[in-house]
Coordinates of C-alpha atoms and ligand atoms in Angstrom, one line a residue:
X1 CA -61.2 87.4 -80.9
X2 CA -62.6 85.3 -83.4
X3 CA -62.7 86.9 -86.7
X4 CA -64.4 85.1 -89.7
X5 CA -63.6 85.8 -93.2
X6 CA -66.8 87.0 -95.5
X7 CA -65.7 84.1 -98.3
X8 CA -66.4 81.7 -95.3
X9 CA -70.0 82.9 -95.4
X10 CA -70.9 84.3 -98.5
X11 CA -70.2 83.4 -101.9
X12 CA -67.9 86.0 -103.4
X13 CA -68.1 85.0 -106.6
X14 CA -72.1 85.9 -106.5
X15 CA -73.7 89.2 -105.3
X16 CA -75.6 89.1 -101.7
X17 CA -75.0 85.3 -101.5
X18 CA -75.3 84.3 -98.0
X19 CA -73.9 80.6 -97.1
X20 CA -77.0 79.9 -94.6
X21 CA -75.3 76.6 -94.4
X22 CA -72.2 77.7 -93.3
X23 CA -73.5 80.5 -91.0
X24 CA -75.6 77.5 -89.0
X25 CA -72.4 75.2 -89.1
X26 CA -70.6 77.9 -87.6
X27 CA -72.7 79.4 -85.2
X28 CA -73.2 75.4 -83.9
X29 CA -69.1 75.5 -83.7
X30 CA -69.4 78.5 -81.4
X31 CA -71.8 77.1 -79.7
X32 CA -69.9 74.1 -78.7
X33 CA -66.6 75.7 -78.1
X34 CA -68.4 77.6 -75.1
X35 CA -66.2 80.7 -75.0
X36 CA -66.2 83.0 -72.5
X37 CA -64.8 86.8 -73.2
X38 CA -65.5 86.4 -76.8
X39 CA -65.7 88.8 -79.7
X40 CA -66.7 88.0 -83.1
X41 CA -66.2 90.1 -86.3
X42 CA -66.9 89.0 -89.8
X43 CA -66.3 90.8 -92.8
X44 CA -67.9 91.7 -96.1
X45 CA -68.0 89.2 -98.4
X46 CA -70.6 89.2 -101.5
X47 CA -72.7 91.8 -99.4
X48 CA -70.3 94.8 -98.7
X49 CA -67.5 94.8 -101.2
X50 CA -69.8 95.1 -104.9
X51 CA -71.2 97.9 -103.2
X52 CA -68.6 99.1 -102.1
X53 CA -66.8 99.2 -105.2
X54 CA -69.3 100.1 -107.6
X55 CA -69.6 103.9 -105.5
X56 CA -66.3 103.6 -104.6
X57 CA -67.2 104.5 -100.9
X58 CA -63.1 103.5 -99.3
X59 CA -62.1 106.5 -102.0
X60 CA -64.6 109.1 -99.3
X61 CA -67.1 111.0 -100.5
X62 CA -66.5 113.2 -103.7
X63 CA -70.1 113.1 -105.3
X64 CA -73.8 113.2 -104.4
X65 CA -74.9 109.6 -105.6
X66 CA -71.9 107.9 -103.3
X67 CA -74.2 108.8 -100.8
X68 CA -77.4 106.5 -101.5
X69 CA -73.6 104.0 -102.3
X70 CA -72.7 104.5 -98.3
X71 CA -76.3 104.0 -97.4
X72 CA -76.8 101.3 -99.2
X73 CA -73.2 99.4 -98.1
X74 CA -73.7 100.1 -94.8
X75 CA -77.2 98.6 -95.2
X76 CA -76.5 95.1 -96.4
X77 CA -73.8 94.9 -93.9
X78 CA -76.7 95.1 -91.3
X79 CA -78.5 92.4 -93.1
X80 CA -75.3 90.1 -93.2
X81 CA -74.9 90.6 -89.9
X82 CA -78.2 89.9 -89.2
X83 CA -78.0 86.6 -90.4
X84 CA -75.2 85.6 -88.7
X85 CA -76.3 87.1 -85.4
X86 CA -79.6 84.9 -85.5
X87 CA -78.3 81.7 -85.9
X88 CA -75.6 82.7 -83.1
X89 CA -79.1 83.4 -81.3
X90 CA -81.0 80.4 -81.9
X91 CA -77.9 78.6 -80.7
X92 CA -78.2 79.6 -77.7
X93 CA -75.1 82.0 -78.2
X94 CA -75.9 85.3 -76.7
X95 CA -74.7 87.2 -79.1
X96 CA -75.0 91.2 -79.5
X97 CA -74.6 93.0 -82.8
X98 CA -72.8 96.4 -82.5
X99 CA -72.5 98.4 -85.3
X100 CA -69.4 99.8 -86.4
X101 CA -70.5 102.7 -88.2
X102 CA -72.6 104.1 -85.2
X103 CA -69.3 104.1 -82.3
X104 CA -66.6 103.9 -85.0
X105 CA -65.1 107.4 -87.0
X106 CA -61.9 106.7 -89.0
X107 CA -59.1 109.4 -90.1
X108 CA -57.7 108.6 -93.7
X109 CA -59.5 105.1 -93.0
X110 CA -57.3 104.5 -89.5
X111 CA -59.9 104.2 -86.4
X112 CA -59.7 107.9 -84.8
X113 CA -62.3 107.7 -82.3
X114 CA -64.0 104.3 -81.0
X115 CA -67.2 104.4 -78.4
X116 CA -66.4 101.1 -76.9
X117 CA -68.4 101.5 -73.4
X118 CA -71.1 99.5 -75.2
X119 CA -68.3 96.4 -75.9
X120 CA -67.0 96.6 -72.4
X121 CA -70.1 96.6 -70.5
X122 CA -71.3 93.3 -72.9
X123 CA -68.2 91.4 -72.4
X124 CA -68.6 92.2 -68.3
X125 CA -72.5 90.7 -68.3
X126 CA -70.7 87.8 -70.5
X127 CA -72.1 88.8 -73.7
X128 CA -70.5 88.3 -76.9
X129 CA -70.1 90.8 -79.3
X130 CA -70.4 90.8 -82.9
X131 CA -69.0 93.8 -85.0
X132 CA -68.4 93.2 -89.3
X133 CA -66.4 95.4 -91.8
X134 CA -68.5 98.3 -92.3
X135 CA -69.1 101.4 -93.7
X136 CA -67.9 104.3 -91.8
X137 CA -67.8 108.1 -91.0
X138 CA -64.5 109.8 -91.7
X139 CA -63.1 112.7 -90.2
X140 CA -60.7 113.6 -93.8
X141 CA -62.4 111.2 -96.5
X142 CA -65.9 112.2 -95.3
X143 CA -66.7 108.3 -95.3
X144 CA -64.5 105.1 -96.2
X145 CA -64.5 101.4 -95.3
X146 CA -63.2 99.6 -92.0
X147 CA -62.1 96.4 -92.6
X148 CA -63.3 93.8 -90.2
X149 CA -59.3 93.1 -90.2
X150 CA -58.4 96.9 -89.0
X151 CA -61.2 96.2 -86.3
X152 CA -60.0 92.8 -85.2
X153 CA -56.5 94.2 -84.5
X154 CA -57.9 97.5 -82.6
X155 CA -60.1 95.6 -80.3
X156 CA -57.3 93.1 -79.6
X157 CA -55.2 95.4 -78.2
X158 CA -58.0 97.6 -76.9
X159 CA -59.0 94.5 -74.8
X160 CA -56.0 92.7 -74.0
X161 CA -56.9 89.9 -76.5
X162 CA -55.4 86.7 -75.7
X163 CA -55.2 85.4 -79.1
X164 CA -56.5 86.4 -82.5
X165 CA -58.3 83.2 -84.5
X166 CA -58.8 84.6 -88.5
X167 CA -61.1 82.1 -90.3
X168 CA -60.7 81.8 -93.7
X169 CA -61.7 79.9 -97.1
X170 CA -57.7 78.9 -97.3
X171 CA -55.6 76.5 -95.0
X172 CA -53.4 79.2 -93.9
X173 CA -50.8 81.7 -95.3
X174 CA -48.5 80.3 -98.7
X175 CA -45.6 81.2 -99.9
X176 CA -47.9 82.2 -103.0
X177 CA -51.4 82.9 -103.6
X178 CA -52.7 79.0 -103.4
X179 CA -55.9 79.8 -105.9
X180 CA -53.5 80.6 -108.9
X181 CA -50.5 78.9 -108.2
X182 CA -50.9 75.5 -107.2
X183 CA -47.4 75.0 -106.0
X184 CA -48.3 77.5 -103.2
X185 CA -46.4 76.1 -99.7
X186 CA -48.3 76.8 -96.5
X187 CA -46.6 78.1 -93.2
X188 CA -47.2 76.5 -90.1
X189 CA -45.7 78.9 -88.1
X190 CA -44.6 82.7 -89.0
X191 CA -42.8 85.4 -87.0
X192 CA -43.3 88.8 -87.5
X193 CA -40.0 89.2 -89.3
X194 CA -40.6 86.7 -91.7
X195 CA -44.6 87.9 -92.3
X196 CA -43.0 91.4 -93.0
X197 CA -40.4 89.6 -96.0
X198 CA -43.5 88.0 -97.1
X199 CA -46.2 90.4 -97.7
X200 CA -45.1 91.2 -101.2
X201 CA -46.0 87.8 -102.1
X202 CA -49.4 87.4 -100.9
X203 CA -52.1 88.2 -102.7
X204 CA -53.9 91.3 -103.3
X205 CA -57.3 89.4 -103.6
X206 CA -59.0 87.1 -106.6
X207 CA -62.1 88.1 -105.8
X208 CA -64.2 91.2 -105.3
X209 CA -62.8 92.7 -102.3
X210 CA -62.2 96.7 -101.7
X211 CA -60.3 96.0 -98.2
X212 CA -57.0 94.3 -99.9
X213 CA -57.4 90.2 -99.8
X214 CA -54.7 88.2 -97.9
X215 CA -52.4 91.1 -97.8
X216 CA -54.6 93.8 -96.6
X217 CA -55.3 91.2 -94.1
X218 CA -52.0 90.7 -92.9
X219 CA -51.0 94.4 -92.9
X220 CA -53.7 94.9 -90.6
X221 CA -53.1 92.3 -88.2
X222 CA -48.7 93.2 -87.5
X223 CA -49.9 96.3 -84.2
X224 CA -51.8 93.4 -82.5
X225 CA -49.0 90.8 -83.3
X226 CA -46.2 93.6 -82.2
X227 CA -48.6 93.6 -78.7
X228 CA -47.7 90.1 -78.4
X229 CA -51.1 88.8 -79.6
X230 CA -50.9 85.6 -81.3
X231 CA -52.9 84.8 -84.3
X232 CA -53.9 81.9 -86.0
X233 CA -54.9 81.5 -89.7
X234 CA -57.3 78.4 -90.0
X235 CA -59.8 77.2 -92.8
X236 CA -63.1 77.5 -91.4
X237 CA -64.6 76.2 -94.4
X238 CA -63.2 72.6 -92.8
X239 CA -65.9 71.6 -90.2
X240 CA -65.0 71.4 -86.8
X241 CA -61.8 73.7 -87.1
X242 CA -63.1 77.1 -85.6
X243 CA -64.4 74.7 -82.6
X244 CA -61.3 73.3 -82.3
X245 CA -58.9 76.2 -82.4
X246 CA -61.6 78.2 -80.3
X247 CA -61.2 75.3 -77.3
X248 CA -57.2 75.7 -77.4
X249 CA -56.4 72.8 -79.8
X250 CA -54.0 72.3 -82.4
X251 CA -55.2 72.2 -86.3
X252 CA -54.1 73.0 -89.5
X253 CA -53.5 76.8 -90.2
X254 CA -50.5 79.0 -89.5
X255 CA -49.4 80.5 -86.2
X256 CA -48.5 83.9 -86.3
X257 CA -46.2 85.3 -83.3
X258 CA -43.8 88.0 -82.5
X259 CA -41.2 85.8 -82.3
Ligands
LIG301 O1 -64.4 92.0 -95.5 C1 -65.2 95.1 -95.4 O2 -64.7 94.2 -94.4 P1 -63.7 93.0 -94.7 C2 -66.6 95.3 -95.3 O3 -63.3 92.5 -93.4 C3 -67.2 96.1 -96.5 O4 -62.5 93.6 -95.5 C4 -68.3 97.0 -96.1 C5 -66.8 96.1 -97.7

């Protein structure tokens, strides 16, 4: 499972700012790692989470115009998503786009039901499949958002993942949110029990981002990690690193393990 943050390819700081660049570096990265049994997910970035926000769509539906809100986060999702999935394409990645909000309906924004013949029967023919953080259908809220996170850890364990790989615009997980406090210490390695006495001191997030930041992140992430599913933090904003970690090597990041 290869999940890829959406401040790796977008600029969160803008509003529907797409990092071509970084999308293309990426998809080359997958290319050469050459994975097998591979799922991708990405999340949000500048193109869900504004949206999301300004109509409030994680809070469920409790007025008329949220609606055109849902529609409309839903909507550049697919465009995100888009982008990413053609240059996976034109390099020669056979990539598949499946779409959350059409197999995926959430209870109090927890995955309740989950058509996942589609994923199966792509991973069999050795497709790979790419999902996002989307908008999505809820059986209490009436809609909310699912996290790309929430969906990285659910397929994981729905699928036996062997490993986890979360690419982010950060080197791994500190001590202390690194983009305000500069004396911030990275962890090469983390076990649950430790994660758990940590989470109050990650960060909620610096930027726009309705899912949570680093600790939404890592909340999401302790089922799979209780399964035995090891993940690893990187920084794919470094070039090369996704490859690497992707084809079983050792880079910087932090390793996250049961014990
Ligand atoms: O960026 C949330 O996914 P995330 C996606 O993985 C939306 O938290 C639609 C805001």
């Amino acid at each position: 499972m290869l999940k890829i943050g959406g401040s790796v390819i977008t600029d969160k700081n803008g509003e529907l700012a797409a990092k071509t660049h970084e999308i293309n570096r990426l998809a080359e990265e997958i290319q050469n790692a050459n994975i097998k049994n591979l799922i991708i997910i990405h999340g949000g970035g500048s193109f869900g989470h504004p949206v999301a926000e300004k109509y409030k769509i994680k809070d469920g539906y409790k007025e008329e115009l949220q609606k055109i809100g849902f529609s409309e986060t839903h909507h550049v999702m697919t465009v995100l998503n888009g982008l990413f999935v053609d240059s996976l394409v034109w390099h020669n990645v056979p990539a598949v786009s499946i779409t959350p909000s059409s197999c995926i309906i959430t209870e109090n924004g927890r995955i309740k039901q989950f058509e996942d013949a589609p994923v199966k029967a792509l991973l069999k023919l050795g497709f790979t499949p790419v999902l996002y953080g989307d908008a999505v259908l809820d059986t209490k809220l009436g809609f909310t958002i699912l996290s790309g996170d929430q969906l990285v850890s659910a397929l994981a364990i729905k699928f036996n993942a062997r490993s986890i790989i979360i690419g982010i615009d950060e080197d791994g997980v500190f001590n202390a949110d690194p983009k305000l406090d500069k004396t911030a210490k990275m962890f090469e390695h983390l076990t649950l029990e430790e994660l758990r006495k940590l989470q109050g001191k990650l960060g909620k997030a610096t930027a726009c981002d309705v899912t949570g930041g680093m600790f939404g992140k890592m909340a999401e992430l302790i089922p799979a990690i209780e399964q035995k599913i090891p993940v690893t933090i990187v920084n794919a904003t470094e070039p090369r690193y996704v490859c690497r970690v992707l084809q079983g090597e050792k880079v910087k990041g932090t390793i996250i393990e049961k014990e």
